[in-house]
Coordinates of C-alpha atoms in Angstrom, one line a residue:
M27 CA 129.1 115.7 98.6
K28 CA 129.2 113.3 101.5
Q29 CA 129.4 116.2 104.0
Q30 CA 126.5 118.0 102.2
T31 CA 124.4 114.9 102.5
E32 CA 125.2 114.5 106.2
T33 CA 124.3 118.2 106.8
A34 CA 121.0 117.9 104.9
L35 CA 120.1 114.7 106.8
N36 CA 120.9 116.2 110.1
H37 CA 118.9 119.4 109.4
L38 CA 115.9 117.4 108.0
S39 CA 115.8 114.9 110.9
Q40 CA 116.0 117.8 113.4
A41 CA 113.2 119.7 111.7
F42 CA 111.1 116.5 111.7
I43 CA 111.8 115.5 115.3
N44 CA 111.3 119.0 116.8
P45 CA 110.0 121.6 114.4
P46 CA 110.2 125.2 115.5
R47 CA 107.0 126.4 117.3
S48 CA 104.9 128.7 115.0
P49 CA 103.7 131.9 116.7
I50 CA 100.0 132.6 116.9
L51 CA 99.6 135.7 114.8
H52 CA 95.8 135.7 114.4
A53 CA 92.8 135.4 116.6
P54 CA 89.1 134.8 115.8
D55 CA 87.2 138.0 114.9
V56 CA 84.0 136.5 116.5
P57 CA 83.3 136.2 120.2
H58 CA 85.4 133.4 121.7
E59 CA 86.8 132.1 124.9
D60 CA 90.5 131.2 125.6
V61 CA 90.4 127.7 127.1
T62 CA 92.9 125.2 128.5
F63 CA 92.3 121.6 129.2
P64 CA 94.5 118.5 129.8
S65 CA 95.5 115.9 127.2
A66 CA 94.7 112.3 128.1
D67 CA 98.1 112.1 129.8
G68 CA 97.9 115.5 131.5
V69 CA 99.8 117.8 129.0
P70 CA 98.1 121.2 129.2
L71 CA 96.6 122.2 125.9
E72 CA 95.6 125.7 124.9
G73 CA 92.7 126.6 122.6
W74 CA 89.8 128.7 121.6
F75 CA 86.1 127.9 122.1
I76 CA 83.9 129.8 119.7
P77 CA 80.2 129.4 120.7
A78 CA 77.2 129.3 118.4
D79 CA 73.5 129.1 118.9
S80 CA 73.3 125.4 118.1
D81 CA 73.9 121.9 119.6
R82 CA 76.5 121.0 117.0
L83 CA 80.2 121.2 117.7
I84 CA 83.3 120.8 115.5
I85 CA 86.7 120.1 117.1
A86 CA 89.6 121.3 114.9
N87 CA 93.3 120.5 115.1
H88 CA 96.2 121.2 112.9
P89 CA 99.3 120.0 110.9
M90 CA 102.8 119.4 112.2
G91 CA 104.6 122.6 113.1
F92 CA 101.4 124.6 112.8
N93 CA 99.1 125.8 115.6
R94 CA 95.4 126.6 115.8
A95 CA 96.0 129.9 113.9
G96 CA 98.0 128.3 111.1
Q97 CA 101.6 128.9 110.2
P98 CA 103.5 132.0 108.9
T99 CA 105.3 130.0 106.2
H100 CA 106.1 133.3 104.4
L101 CA 108.5 134.1 107.2
E102 CA 111.7 132.6 108.3
P103 CA 112.6 129.9 109.4
W104 CA 109.5 128.3 108.0
A105 CA 110.0 129.7 104.5
S106 CA 113.4 128.0 104.2
I107 CA 112.0 124.7 105.6
W108 CA 109.0 124.5 103.3
G109 CA 110.0 126.7 100.4
P110 CA 111.8 123.9 98.4
S111 CA 108.4 122.2 98.2
G112 CA 106.6 125.3 96.9
N113 CA 104.9 126.1 100.2
A114 CA 106.4 129.4 101.3
I115 CA 102.9 131.0 101.7
E116 CA 101.0 131.8 104.9
V117 CA 98.3 129.6 106.1
N118 CA 95.7 131.3 108.4
F119 CA 93.1 129.1 109.8
V120 CA 91.0 131.8 111.4
P121 CA 88.8 132.3 108.3
D122 CA 87.9 128.6 108.7
Y123 CA 86.5 129.2 112.1
R124 CA 84.4 132.2 110.9
I125 CA 82.9 130.0 108.2
L126 CA 82.0 127.3 110.6
H127 CA 80.6 129.8 113.1
E128 CA 78.5 131.5 110.5
A129 CA 77.2 128.1 109.4
G130 CA 76.0 127.6 113.0
Y131 CA 78.7 125.4 114.5
N132 CA 80.3 125.7 117.9
V133 CA 84.1 125.3 117.4
L134 CA 86.9 124.1 119.6
A135 CA 90.3 124.8 118.0
Y136 CA 93.4 123.8 120.0
D137 CA 97.2 123.5 119.8
L138 CA 98.7 120.0 119.8
R139 CA 101.5 119.3 122.3
N140 CA 104.8 120.9 121.6
M141 CA 103.1 123.4 119.3
G142 CA 101.5 126.8 119.6
L143 CA 101.0 127.6 123.3
S144 CA 100.4 124.1 124.5
G145 CA 102.7 122.3 126.9
A146 CA 105.9 120.6 126.1
A147 CA 106.0 116.8 126.4
N148 CA 108.0 113.7 125.4
G149 CA 111.2 115.7 125.2
G150 CA 109.7 118.0 122.7
A151 CA 109.5 115.3 120.1
V152 CA 106.8 115.2 117.4
T153 CA 105.7 111.6 117.0
S154 CA 103.5 111.7 113.8
G155 CA 100.4 111.2 115.9
L156 CA 101.5 108.4 118.2
F157 CA 101.5 110.5 121.4
E158 CA 99.5 113.4 119.9
A159 CA 96.6 111.0 119.9
R160 CA 96.3 111.7 123.6
D161 CA 95.6 115.3 122.7
V162 CA 92.7 114.2 120.5
L163 CA 91.3 112.1 123.3
G164 CA 91.8 115.0 125.7
S165 CA 89.7 117.3 123.5
L166 CA 86.9 114.8 123.4
R167 CA 86.9 114.4 127.2
Y168 CA 87.0 118.2 127.6
V169 CA 83.8 118.8 125.6
A170 CA 82.1 115.9 127.3
Q171 CA 82.7 117.5 130.6
R172 CA 81.8 121.1 129.8
R173 CA 78.2 121.9 130.9
D174 CA 77.4 123.8 127.7
T175 CA 78.9 121.2 125.3
A176 CA 78.3 117.9 127.0
T177 CA 75.2 117.0 125.0
M178 CA 76.3 118.5 121.6
R179 CA 76.6 116.4 118.5
V180 CA 80.4 116.3 117.7
S181 CA 82.4 116.1 114.6
L182 CA 86.2 116.3 114.0
F183 CA 88.1 118.5 111.5
S184 CA 91.6 117.0 111.6
R185 CA 94.4 118.1 109.4
C186 CA 97.7 116.2 108.5
L187 CA 99.3 115.4 111.9
G188 CA 96.0 116.0 113.5
A189 CA 94.4 113.4 111.2
N190 CA 97.2 110.9 111.9
S191 CA 96.6 111.6 115.6
T192 CA 92.9 111.0 115.2
F193 CA 93.6 107.6 113.5
A194 CA 96.0 106.7 116.4
A195 CA 93.4 107.8 119.0
M196 CA 90.8 105.6 117.4
R197 CA 93.2 102.7 117.7
Q198 CA 94.1 103.6 121.3
D199 CA 90.5 104.2 122.6
P200 CA 87.8 103.4 120.1
A201 CA 85.1 103.8 122.8
A202 CA 85.9 107.5 123.0
F203 CA 84.4 108.0 119.5
E204 CA 81.0 106.4 120.2
H205 CA 79.4 109.8 120.3
V206 CA 81.4 111.4 117.5
Y207 CA 79.3 111.6 114.4
S208 CA 81.8 112.1 111.6
L209 CA 85.3 113.1 110.6
V210 CA 86.7 115.5 108.0
A211 CA 90.4 114.5 107.5
C212 CA 92.6 116.8 105.5
Q213 CA 95.9 115.3 104.1
P214 CA 97.0 112.7 106.6
V215 CA 100.3 111.3 105.4
S216 CA 102.7 108.4 105.9
D217 CA 106.1 109.4 107.1
R218 CA 108.1 107.3 104.7
V219 CA 106.1 108.9 101.8
I220 CA 106.6 112.6 102.8
M221 CA 110.2 112.2 104.0
G222 CA 111.2 110.3 100.8
R223 CA 109.8 113.1 98.7
M224 CA 111.5 115.7 100.9
L225 CA 114.8 114.0 100.4
D226 CA 114.4 114.1 96.7
L227 CA 113.4 117.8 96.7
L228 CA 116.6 118.5 98.7
C229 CA 118.6 116.6 96.1
V230 CA 119.7 114.1 98.8
G231 CA 117.8 111.2 97.3
A232 CA 115.1 109.0 98.7
H233 CA 117.6 106.1 98.9
H234 CA 118.8 107.8 102.1
L235 CA 115.4 107.2 103.7
D236 CA 116.6 104.4 105.9
D237 CA 119.5 106.6 107.1
L238 CA 117.0 109.4 108.0
D239 CA 114.8 106.8 109.8
R240 CA 117.8 105.8 111.9
R241 CA 118.4 109.4 112.9
V242 CA 114.7 109.8 113.8
K243 CA 114.9 106.6 115.9
I244 CA 118.0 107.8 117.7
G245 CA 116.4 111.2 118.3
T246 CA 113.0 110.1 119.5
S247 CA 113.2 106.3 120.2
I248 CA 110.4 105.9 117.6
G249 CA 111.2 105.1 114.0
F250 CA 108.9 105.5 111.0
G251 CA 107.6 101.9 111.2
E252 CA 106.2 102.5 114.7
R253 CA 104.3 105.7 113.8
P254 CA 100.8 106.1 112.4
D255 CA 100.7 105.7 108.6
A256 CA 98.2 104.8 105.9
A257 CA 97.5 101.4 107.5
W258 CA 96.3 103.0 110.7
A259 CA 93.2 104.4 108.8
R260 CA 91.7 100.9 109.2
H261 CA 90.8 102.0 112.8
V262 CA 88.3 104.6 111.4
R263 CA 84.8 103.5 112.3
I264 CA 82.8 106.8 111.7
P265 CA 81.7 108.5 108.4
T266 CA 84.8 110.2 107.0
Y267 CA 85.4 112.8 104.3
L268 CA 89.0 112.5 103.3
Y269 CA 90.7 115.1 101.0
G270 CA 94.1 116.3 99.8
V271 CA 96.1 117.8 96.9
H272 CA 96.3 115.2 94.2
D273 CA 99.6 116.3 92.7
D274 CA 101.1 117.3 96.1
A275 CA 104.9 117.6 95.6
L276 CA 105.3 116.1 99.1
T277 CA 103.2 113.0 98.8
T278 CA 101.6 110.6 96.3
P279 CA 97.9 110.1 95.6
E280 CA 98.3 106.4 96.4
D281 CA 98.9 107.2 100.1
L282 CA 95.5 108.8 100.5
K283 CA 93.9 106.2 98.3
Q284 CA 95.2 103.5 100.6
M285 CA 93.8 105.2 103.6
H286 CA 90.4 105.5 102.0
H287 CA 90.6 101.9 101.0
V288 CA 91.3 100.5 104.4
M289 CA 88.8 102.6 106.4
D290 CA 86.4 100.2 107.9
V291 CA 83.3 102.2 107.2
N292 CA 80.9 102.3 104.3
D293 CA 80.1 106.0 104.5
K294 CA 83.4 107.5 103.3
H295 CA 84.4 109.9 100.5
L296 CA 87.8 110.8 98.9
A297 CA 88.1 114.2 97.3
W298 CA 91.0 115.9 95.5
V299 CA 92.3 119.4 95.3
R300 CA 93.4 119.8 91.7
D301 CA 95.6 122.2 89.6
T302 CA 98.3 122.7 92.2
T303 CA 101.4 120.9 93.6
A304 CA 101.5 122.9 96.8
R305 CA 100.4 121.0 99.9
W306 CA 99.4 124.2 101.6
D307 CA 96.6 124.6 99.0
G308 CA 95.0 121.6 100.6
Y309 CA 95.1 123.3 104.0
L310 CA 93.5 126.4 102.4
E311 CA 90.9 124.5 100.5
F312 CA 88.1 124.7 103.1
Q313 CA 88.1 128.5 103.3
R314 CA 88.3 128.7 99.5
R315 CA 85.6 126.1 98.7
P316 CA 83.8 125.2 101.9
E317 CA 80.6 123.8 100.5
P318 CA 81.6 120.1 100.1
M319 CA 82.8 119.9 103.7
L320 CA 79.8 121.9 105.0
D321 CA 77.5 119.6 103.1
W322 CA 79.2 116.6 104.8
W323 CA 78.6 118.1 108.2
R324 CA 75.0 119.0 107.4
R325 CA 74.4 115.4 106.5
H326 CA 76.0 114.0 109.6
L327 CA 75.3 116.6 112.3
S328 CA 71.7 117.6 111.5

């Protein structure tokens, strides 16, 4: 049993530290431009710019291990990694971009560092948004420098790791968000919450969380306590629509409730995806029921 626990902890820590890159299997079916731009620290980021006939722009990023196109979790090795939590289904974000395009929004969708086709950085380690925050800042600088987007009204659509990265970017450089009108944040998460649930699902037990934290610290130099979590949402200063799966097998509703509570802004809303325990249903919520988020953007970008 001890050897099984050791093996599980090693596999889980490695998957968390440096998840396998997901291939980009889909592309927008509307006119778009392949773009590249630097992160705030110079890491080359790859993305798509989808133009629309408007002065409104939404910048979209993605969860850990995903890319701008989603993640083929119905295929290996992702099915084995996420199958135990009931998430062995494909997530394709391309329909999201069509919905936004048809609603009149310009879209910039990009791969975070160490994912998709973007550059490797920080030894390939994923840092729960601590260093990925520099990618969020890079995307804001990029659209501010493009001639055709420099004067557009900007909102962010940040999912999971992308949302944590946005919180961290707001902490790192709050002035960068002075001309960002709103945020839609899908399922940001605290590491100790999701990793504790994962340990239980793998029958290792959440009482091994400190052991897992030690392995992550050794592998990346950055433990759970140094990474963005629910408390970092206090750095949010712009109107924010926050949502997630209420009965998510990988989290607890209290984690999102805490984020909503500490956000330092009056104009905020917390919404739940019900009747499922699959976290991936939260990622698919926008393309299934886009109106609440579209209403939010209409209010804050019109």
